[in-house]
Coordinates of C-alpha atoms in Angstrom, one line a residue:
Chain A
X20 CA 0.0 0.0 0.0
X21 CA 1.3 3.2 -0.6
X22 CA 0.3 6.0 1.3
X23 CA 0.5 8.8 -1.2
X24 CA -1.8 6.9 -4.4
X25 CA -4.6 5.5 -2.2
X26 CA -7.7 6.3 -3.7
X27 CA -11.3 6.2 -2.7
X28 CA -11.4 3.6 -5.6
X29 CA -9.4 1.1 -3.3
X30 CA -11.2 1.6 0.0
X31 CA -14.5 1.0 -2.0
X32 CA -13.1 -2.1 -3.7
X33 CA -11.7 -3.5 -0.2
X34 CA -14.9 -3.1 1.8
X35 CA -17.2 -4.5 -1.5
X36 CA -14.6 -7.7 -1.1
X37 CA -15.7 -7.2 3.0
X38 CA -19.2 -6.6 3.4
X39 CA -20.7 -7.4 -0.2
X40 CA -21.4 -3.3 -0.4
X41 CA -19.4 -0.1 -0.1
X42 CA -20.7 3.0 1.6
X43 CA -19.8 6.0 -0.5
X44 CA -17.1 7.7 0.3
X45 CA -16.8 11.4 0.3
X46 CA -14.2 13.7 -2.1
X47 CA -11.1 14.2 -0.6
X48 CA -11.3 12.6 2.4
X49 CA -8.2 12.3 4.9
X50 CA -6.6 9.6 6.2
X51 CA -7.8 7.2 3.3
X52 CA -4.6 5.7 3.6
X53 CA -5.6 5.2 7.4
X54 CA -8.4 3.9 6.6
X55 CA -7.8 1.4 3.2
X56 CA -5.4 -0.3 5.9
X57 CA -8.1 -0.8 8.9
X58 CA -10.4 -2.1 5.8
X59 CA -7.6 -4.5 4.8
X60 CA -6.9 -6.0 7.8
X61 CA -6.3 -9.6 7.7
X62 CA -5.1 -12.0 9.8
X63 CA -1.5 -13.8 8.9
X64 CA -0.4 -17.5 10.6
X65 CA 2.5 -17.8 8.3
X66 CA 5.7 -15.7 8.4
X67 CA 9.2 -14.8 7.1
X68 CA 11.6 -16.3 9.5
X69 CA 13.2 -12.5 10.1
X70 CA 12.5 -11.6 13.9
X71 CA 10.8 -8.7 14.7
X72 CA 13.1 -6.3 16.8
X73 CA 12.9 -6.4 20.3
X74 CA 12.9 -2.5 20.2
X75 CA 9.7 -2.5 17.4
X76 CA 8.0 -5.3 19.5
X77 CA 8.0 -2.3 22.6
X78 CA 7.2 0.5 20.4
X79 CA 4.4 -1.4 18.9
X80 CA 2.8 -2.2 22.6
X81 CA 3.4 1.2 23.7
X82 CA 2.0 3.0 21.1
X83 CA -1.0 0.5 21.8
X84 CA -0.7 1.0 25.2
X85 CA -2.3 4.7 24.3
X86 CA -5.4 3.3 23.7
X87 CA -8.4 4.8 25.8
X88 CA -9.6 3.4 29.0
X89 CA -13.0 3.2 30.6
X90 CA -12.7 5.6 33.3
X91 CA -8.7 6.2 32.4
X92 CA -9.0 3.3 34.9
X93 CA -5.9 1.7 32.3
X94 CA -7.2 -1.9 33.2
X95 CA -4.8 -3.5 30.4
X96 CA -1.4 -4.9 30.5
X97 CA 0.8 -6.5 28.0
X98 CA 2.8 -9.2 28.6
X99 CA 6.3 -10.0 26.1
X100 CA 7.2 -13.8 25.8
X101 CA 11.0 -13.7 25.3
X102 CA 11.4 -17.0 27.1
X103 CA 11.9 -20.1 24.9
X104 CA 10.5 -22.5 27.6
X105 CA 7.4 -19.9 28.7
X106 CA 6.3 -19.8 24.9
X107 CA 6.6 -23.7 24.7
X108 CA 4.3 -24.1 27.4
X109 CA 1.8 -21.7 26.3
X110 CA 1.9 -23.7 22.0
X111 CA 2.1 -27.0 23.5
X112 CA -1.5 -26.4 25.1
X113 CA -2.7 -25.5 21.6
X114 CA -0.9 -27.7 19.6
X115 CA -3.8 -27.0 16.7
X116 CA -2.2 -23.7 16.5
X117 CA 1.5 -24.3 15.2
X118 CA 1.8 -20.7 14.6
X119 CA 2.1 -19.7 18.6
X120 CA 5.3 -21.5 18.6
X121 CA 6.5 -20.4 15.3
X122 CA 5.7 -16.8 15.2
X123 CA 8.9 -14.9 15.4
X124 CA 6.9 -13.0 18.4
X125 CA 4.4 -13.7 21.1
X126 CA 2.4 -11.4 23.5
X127 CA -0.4 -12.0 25.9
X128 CA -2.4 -9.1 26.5
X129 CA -4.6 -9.5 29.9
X130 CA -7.4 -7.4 31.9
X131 CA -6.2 -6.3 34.9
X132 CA -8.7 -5.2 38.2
X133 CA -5.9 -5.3 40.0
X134 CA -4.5 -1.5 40.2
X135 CA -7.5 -0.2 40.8
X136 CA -8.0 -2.3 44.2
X137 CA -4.2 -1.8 45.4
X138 CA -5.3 1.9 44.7
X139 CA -8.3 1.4 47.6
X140 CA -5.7 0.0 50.1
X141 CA -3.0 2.4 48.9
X142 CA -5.5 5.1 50.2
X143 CA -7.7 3.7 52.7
X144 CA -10.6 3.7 50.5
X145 CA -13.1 1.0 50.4
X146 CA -13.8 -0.4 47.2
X147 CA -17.7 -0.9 46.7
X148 CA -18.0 -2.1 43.1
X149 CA -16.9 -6.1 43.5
X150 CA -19.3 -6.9 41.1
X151 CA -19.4 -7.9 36.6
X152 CA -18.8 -4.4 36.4
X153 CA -15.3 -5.0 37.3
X154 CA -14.5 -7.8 35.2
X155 CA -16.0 -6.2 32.5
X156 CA -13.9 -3.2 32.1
X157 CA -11.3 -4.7 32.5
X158 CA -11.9 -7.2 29.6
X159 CA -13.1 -4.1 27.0
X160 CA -10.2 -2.2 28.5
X161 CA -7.9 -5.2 27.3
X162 CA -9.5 -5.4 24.0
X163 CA -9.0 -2.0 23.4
X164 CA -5.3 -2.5 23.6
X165 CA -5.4 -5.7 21.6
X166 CA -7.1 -3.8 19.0
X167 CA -4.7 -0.7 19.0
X168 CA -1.8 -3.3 18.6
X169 CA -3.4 -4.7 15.9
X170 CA -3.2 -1.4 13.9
X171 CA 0.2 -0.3 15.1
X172 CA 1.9 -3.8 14.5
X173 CA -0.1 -3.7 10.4
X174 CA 1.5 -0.3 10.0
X175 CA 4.9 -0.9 10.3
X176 CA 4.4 -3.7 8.5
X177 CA 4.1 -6.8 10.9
X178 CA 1.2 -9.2 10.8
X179 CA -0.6 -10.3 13.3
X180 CA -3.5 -13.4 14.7
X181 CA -5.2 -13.1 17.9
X182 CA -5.4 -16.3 19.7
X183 CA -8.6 -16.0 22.0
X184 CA -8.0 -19.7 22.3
X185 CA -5.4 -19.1 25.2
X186 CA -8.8 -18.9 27.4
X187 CA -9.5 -22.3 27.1
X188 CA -6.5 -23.1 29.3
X189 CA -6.9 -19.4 31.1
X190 CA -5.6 -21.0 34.5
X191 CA -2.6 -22.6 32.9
X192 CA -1.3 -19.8 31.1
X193 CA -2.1 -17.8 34.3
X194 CA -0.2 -19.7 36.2
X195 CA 2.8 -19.9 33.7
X196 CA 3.0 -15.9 33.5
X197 CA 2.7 -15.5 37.5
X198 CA -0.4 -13.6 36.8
X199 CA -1.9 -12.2 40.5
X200 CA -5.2 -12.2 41.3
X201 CA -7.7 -10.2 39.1
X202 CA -5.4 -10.0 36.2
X203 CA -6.4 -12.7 33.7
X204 CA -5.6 -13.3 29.7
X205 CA -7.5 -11.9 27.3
X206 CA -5.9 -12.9 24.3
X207 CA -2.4 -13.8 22.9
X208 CA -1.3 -12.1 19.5
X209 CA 1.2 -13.6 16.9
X210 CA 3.3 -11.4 15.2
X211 CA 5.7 -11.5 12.5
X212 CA 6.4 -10.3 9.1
X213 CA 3.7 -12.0 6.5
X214 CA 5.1 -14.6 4.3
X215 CA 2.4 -13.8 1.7
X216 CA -0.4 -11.0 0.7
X217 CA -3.6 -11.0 3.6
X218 CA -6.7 -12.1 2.2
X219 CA -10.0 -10.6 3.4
X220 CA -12.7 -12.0 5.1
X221 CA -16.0 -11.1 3.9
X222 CA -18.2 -10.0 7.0
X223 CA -22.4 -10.1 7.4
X224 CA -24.0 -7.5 5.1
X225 CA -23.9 -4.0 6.8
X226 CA -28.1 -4.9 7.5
X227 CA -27.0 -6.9 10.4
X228 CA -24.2 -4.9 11.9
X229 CA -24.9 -1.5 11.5
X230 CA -28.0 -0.5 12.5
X231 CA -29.9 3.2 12.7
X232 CA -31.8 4.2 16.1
X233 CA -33.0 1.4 16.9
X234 CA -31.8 -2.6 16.8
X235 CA -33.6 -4.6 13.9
X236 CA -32.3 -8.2 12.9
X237 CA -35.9 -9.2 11.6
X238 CA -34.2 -10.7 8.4
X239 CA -31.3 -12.4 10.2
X240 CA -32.4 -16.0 9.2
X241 CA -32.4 -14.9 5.5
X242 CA -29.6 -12.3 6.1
X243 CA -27.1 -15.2 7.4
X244 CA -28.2 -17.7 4.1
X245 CA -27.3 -15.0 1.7
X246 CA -23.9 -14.4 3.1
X247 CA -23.1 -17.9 3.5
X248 CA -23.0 -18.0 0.1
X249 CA -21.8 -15.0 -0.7
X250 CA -18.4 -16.3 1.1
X251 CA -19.2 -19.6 -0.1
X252 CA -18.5 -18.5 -3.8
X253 CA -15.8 -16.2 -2.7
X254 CA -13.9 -19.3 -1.9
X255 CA -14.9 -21.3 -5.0
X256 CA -18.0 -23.7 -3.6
X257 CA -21.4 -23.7 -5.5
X258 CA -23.9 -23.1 -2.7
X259 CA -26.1 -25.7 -3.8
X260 CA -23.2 -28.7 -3.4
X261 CA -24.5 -31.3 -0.8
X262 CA -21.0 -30.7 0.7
X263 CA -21.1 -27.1 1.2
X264 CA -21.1 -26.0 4.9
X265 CA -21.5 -22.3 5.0
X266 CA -20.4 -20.1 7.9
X267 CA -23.7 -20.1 9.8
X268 CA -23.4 -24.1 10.1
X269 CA -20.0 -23.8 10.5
X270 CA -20.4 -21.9 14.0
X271 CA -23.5 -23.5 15.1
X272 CA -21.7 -26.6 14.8
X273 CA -18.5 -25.0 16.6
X274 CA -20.8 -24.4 19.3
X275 CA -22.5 -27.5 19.7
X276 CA -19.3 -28.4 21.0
X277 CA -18.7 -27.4 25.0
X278 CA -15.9 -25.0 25.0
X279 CA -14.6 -23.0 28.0
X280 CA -17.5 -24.6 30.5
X281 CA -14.7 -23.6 33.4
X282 CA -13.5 -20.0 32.1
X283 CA -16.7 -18.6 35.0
X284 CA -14.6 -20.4 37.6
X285 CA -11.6 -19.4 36.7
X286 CA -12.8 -16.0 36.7
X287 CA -14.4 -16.2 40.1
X288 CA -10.8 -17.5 41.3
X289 CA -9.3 -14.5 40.3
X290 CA -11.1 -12.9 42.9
X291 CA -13.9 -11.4 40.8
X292 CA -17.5 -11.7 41.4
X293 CA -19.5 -11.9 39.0
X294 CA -23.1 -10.8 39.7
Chain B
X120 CA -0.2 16.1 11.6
X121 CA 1.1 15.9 8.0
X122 CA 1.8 12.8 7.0
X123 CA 5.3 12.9 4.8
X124 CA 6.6 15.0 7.5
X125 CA 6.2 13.3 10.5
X126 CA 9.9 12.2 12.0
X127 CA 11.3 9.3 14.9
X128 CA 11.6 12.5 17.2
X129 CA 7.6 13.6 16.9
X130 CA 7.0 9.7 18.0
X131 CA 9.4 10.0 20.8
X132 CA 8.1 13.2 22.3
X133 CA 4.6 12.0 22.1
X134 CA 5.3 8.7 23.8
X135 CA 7.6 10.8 26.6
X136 CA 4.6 13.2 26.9
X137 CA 2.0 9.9 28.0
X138 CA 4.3 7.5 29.6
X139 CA 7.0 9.5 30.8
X140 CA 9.8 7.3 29.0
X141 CA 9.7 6.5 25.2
X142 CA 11.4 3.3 24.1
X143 CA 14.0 3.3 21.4
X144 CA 12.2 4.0 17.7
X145 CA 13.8 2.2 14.6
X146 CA 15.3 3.9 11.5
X147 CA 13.1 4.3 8.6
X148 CA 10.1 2.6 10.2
X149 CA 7.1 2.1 7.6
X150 CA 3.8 3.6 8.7
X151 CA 5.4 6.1 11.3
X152 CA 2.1 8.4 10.7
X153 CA -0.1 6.0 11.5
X154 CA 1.9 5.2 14.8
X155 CA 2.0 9.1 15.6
X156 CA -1.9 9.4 14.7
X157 CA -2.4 6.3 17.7
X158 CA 0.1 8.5 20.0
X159 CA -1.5 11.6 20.1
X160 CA -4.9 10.0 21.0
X161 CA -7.1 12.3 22.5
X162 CA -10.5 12.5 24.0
X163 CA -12.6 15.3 22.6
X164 CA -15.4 16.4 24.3
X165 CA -16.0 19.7 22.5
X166 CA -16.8 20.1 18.7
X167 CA -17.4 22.7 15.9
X168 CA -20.7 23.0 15.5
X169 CA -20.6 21.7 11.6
X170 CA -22.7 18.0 11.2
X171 CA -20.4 15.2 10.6
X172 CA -21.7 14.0 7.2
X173 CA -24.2 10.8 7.3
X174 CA -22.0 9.4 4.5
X175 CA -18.8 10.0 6.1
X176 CA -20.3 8.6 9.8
X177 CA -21.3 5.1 8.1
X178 CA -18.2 4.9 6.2
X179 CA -16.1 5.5 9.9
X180 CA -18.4 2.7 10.9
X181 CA -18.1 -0.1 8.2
X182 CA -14.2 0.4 8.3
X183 CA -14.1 0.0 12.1
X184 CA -16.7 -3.1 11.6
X185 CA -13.5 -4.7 9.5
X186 CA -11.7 -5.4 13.2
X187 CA -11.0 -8.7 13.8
X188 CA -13.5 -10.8 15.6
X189 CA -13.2 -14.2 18.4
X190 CA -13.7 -17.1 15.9
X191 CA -14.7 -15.1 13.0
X192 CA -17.9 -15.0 15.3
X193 CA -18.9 -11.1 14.2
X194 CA -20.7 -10.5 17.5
X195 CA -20.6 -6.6 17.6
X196 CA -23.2 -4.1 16.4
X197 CA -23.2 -0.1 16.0
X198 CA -26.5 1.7 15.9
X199 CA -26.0 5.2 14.9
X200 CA -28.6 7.8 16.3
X201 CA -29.9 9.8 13.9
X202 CA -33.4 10.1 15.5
X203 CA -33.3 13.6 18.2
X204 CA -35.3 12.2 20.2
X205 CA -34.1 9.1 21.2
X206 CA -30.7 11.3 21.5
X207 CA -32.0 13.1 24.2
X208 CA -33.5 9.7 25.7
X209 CA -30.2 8.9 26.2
X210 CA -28.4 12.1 27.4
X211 CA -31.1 13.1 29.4
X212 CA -30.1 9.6 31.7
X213 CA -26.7 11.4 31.8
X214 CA -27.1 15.2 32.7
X215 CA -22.9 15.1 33.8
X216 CA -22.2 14.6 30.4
X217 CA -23.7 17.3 28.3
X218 CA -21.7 16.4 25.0
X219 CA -23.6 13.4 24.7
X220 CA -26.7 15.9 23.5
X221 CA -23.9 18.0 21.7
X222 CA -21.7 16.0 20.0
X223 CA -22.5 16.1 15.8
X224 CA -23.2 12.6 15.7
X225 CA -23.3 9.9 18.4
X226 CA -23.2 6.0 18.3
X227 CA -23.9 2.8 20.5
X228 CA -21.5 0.0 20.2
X229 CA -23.3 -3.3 21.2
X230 CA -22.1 -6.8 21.9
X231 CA -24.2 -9.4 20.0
X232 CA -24.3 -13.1 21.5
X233 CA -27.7 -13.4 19.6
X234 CA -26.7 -14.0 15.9
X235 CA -24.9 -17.6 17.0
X236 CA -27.9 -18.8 19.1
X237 CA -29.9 -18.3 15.7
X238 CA -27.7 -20.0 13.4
X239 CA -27.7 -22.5 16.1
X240 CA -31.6 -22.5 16.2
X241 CA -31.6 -22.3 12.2
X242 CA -29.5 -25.2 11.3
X243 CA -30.9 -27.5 14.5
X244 CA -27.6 -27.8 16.5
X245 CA -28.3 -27.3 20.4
X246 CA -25.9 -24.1 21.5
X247 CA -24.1 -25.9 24.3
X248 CA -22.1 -22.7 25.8
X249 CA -24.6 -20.8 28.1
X250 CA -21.8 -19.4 30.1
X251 CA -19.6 -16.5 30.7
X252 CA -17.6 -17.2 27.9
X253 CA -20.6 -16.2 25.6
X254 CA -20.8 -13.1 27.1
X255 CA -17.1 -12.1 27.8
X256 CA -16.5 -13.0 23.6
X257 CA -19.4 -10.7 22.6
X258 CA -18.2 -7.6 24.8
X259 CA -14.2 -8.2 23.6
X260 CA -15.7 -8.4 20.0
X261 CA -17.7 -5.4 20.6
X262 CA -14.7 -3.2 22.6
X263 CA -12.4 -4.2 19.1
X264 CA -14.9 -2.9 16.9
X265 CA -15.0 0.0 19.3
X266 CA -11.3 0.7 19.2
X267 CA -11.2 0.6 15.5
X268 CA -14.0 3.4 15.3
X269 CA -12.0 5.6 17.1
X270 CA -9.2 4.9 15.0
X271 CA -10.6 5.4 11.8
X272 CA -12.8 8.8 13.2
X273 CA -9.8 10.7 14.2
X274 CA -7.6 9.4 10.7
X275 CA -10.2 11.4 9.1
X276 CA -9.8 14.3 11.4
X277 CA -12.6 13.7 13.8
X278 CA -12.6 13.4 17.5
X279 CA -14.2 11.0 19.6
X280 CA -15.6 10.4 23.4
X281 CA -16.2 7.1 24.3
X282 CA -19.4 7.1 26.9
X283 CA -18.7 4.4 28.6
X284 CA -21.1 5.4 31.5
X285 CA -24.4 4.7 29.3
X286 CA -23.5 1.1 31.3
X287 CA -24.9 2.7 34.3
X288 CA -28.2 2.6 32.5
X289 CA -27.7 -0.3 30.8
X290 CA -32.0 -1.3 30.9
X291 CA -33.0 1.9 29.8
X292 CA -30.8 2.3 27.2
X293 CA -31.4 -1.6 25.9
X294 CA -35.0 -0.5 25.8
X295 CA -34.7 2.7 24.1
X296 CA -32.5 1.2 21.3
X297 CA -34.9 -2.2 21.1
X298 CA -31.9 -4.4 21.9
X299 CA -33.2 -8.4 21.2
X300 CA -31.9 -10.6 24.0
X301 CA -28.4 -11.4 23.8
X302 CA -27.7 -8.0 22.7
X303 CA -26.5 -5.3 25.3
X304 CA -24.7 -1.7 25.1
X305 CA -21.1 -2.0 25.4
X306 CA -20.3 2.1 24.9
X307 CA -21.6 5.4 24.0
X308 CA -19.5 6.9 20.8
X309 CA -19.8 11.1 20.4
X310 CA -18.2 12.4 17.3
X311 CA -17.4 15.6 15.9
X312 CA -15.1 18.0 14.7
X313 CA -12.6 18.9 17.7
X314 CA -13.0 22.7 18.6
X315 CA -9.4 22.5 20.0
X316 CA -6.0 20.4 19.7
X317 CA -6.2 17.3 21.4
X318 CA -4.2 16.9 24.9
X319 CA -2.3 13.6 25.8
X320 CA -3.5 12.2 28.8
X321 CA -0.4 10.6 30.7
X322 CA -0.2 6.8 31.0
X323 CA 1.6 4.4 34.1
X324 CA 4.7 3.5 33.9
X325 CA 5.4 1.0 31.2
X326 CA 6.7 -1.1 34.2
X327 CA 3.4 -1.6 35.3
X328 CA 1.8 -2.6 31.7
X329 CA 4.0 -3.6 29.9
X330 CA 5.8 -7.2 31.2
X331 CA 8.8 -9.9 30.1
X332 CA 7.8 -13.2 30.2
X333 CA 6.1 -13.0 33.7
X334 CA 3.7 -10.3 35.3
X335 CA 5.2 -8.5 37.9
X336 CA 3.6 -5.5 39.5
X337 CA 6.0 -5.8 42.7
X338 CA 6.7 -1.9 42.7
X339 CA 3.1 -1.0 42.1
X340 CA 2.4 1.1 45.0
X341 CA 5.5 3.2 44.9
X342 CA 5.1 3.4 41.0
X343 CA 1.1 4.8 41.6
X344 CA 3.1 7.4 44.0
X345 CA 5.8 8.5 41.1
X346 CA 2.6 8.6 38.6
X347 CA 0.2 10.5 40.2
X348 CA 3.2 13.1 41.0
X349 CA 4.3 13.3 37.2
X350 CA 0.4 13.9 36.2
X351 CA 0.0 16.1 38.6
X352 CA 3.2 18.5 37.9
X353 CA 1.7 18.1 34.0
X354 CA -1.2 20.0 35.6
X355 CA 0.4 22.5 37.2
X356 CA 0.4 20.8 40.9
X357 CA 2.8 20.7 43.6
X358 CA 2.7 16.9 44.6
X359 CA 3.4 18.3 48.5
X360 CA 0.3 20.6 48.3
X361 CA -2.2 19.1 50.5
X362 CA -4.8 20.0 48.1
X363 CA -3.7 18.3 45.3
X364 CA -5.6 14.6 45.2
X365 CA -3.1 12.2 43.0
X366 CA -5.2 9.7 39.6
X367 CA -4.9 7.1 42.5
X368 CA -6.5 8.2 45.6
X369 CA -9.3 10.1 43.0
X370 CA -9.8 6.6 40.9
X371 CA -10.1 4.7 44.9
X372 CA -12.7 7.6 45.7
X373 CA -14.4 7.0 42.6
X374 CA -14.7 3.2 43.1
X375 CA -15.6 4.1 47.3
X376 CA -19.5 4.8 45.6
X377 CA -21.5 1.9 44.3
X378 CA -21.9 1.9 40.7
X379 CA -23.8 -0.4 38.1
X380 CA -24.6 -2.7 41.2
X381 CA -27.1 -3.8 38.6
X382 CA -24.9 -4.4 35.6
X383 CA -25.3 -8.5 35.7
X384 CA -28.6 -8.5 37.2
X385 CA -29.4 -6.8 33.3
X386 CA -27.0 -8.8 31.8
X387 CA -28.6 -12.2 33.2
X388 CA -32.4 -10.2 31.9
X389 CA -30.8 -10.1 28.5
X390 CA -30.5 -14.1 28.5
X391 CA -26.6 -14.7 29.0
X392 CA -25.7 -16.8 32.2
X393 CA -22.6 -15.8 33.8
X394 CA -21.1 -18.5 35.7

């Protein structure tokens, strides 16, 4: 991508490949450069073997680090896995995922209710609110930081994949990176630089996802059958094949499947409550 | 900003300004505007009065709705409010905030664990995940989504204020905006165009939030000291005055009152179980 010959022809063509439709886009906009690489995001398992700087890796996480904060509460940390051994650990509990152990970098990023309680004690003040509330800033505060790294890491060139699966073995890796009580992972993030060109994945028509005043899915049922096969032809299957699973079947049959029945618990042993 | 101008040094200052340190910055690094745009992150709370174009709001919104997503699962929504009346529904819960009637244009980010329990209902699978988990993956899906909005709003020059707060009415709002079960208010979005330069809001030490291989928050209580100093000499304070009240002992204060005690209480209404 180069910053100085983006045109609003490119963002239009990049979020017609996302969503199936482009929104028009208005003369002379700025940042379209900003913005044609937010719509191009994709997610990369594969990498050159180069490593990625030590000293990028850091400027990378604290330019994420800037992200807002519910509050300015700044519930998020970021953990850096230099440690052979510590990033074995963490692969061999996903061994579906080569990519954790092969990425030439690894970070956990975690919620963290933590400060905010020491910050009580530190001053005597009670702390009333031991409740969702505080797990649940924490989380969107962590997300917001995963997100910002995201962007910062696909700027300077790196690519990236979230591994949400690390919260299927949330106590493990807990207990591998000395996390204290009411810090817990949110999410790890590969990151290297991409061995070939992203590809994008198309996303549910703009219907579903972006609504005006008021919430409406009343097609959804129809809504998810068109866009199964709108990425079911992206990726070369006729729709009608016997063989065809589209994406809605694909999840429902993900989730048919128990999957993090003990993440609750492991939450509440953090010291959060939850109601 | 201008983008071919923007040097290391501009970076460096920026980072120095929030965290008080700035780590070592490459040579020649690619996308050094886009890092400097994530920098200089400001909240905005104030705005020309000029209308942030309808075109130019949904286009924000489908780039930000590119984010990445748990599983490919897509469980955020935005509803913009174009509707002045249900506007002032929702800034009327929140007189504190009076940019929330203001702002040009103002969105709700939503998490969405609703769309999976219909393809699950559509294609006869039984959903076998009625726990946390299906609630924490809606809200981190919702809080990336979020993240990417601001992104893309202030790449095109806008400013943003995250409302956060619109949680402490969490029913009310649900109910205003016809949120379907399974679908719940994450945060509050004003835009507009900023009336003045934006000012960095300093950041904890990077020793806090940013770790090596193991979490380690030993030093935290003399480290919340050394912060709340360094923000308050930014403000003009002297630490020794016995006026001046440090981010710490004001964020412990803050959490002293009882807040969105009712949070899960609406969150179990909405259908998700949290344990």
């Amino acid at each position: 991508m180069s910053t100085q010959d983006t045109t609003g022809e490119d963002l239009r063509t990049s979020l017609q490949q996302r969503f199936g439709e482009a929104p028009s886009i208005p003369e002379g906009l700025k940042g379209l450069d900003v913005l044609l690489g937010l719509a191009n995001h994709s997610t990369h398992r594969k990498y050159r073997t180069e490593a990625v700087p030590r000293d990028l890796l850091r400027l990378v996480a604290t330019v994420a680090l800037s992200a807002p904060s519910k509050s300015d509460l700044q519930q998020a940390d970021i953990v850096e896995i230099a440690d052979a051994d510590i990033r074995r650990a963490i692969a061999d509990l996903i061994p579906a995922m080569p990519w954790i152990a092969l990425a030439p970098a690894f970070l956990v990023i975690c919620g963290n209710g933590r400060r905010l309680l020491e910050a009580s004690a530190l001053h005597g003040e009670t702390f009333a609110n031991r409740h969702l509330d505080h797990f649940f800033n924490a989380s969107v505060d962590a997300a917001l930081v995963l997100q910002n790294l995201i962007v910062a890491a696909e700027a300077v060139g790196l690519g990236t994949c979230p591994i949400s699966v690390i919260r299927n073995h949330a106590a493990i890796v807990s207990g591998i990176l000395d996390l204290p009580d009411h810090v817990f992972p949110v999410a790890g993030l590969c990151l290297g630089w991409p061995e070939a060109e992203g590809r994008i994945s198309p996303r549910l028509p703009l219907s579903q996802t972006l609504h005006r005043d008021r919430h409406d899915d009343s097609q959804l049922a129809s809504e998810l059958m068109a866009y199964d096969e709108r990425r079911g032809r992206r990726d070369g299957w006729d729709p009608s094949d016997p063989d065809f699973i589209g994406w809605s079947r694909a999840k429902a049959r993900m989730y048919a499947e128990e999957q993090r029945q003990d993440f609750g618990a492991f939450v509440s042993d953090k010291g959060f409550q939850l109601i």
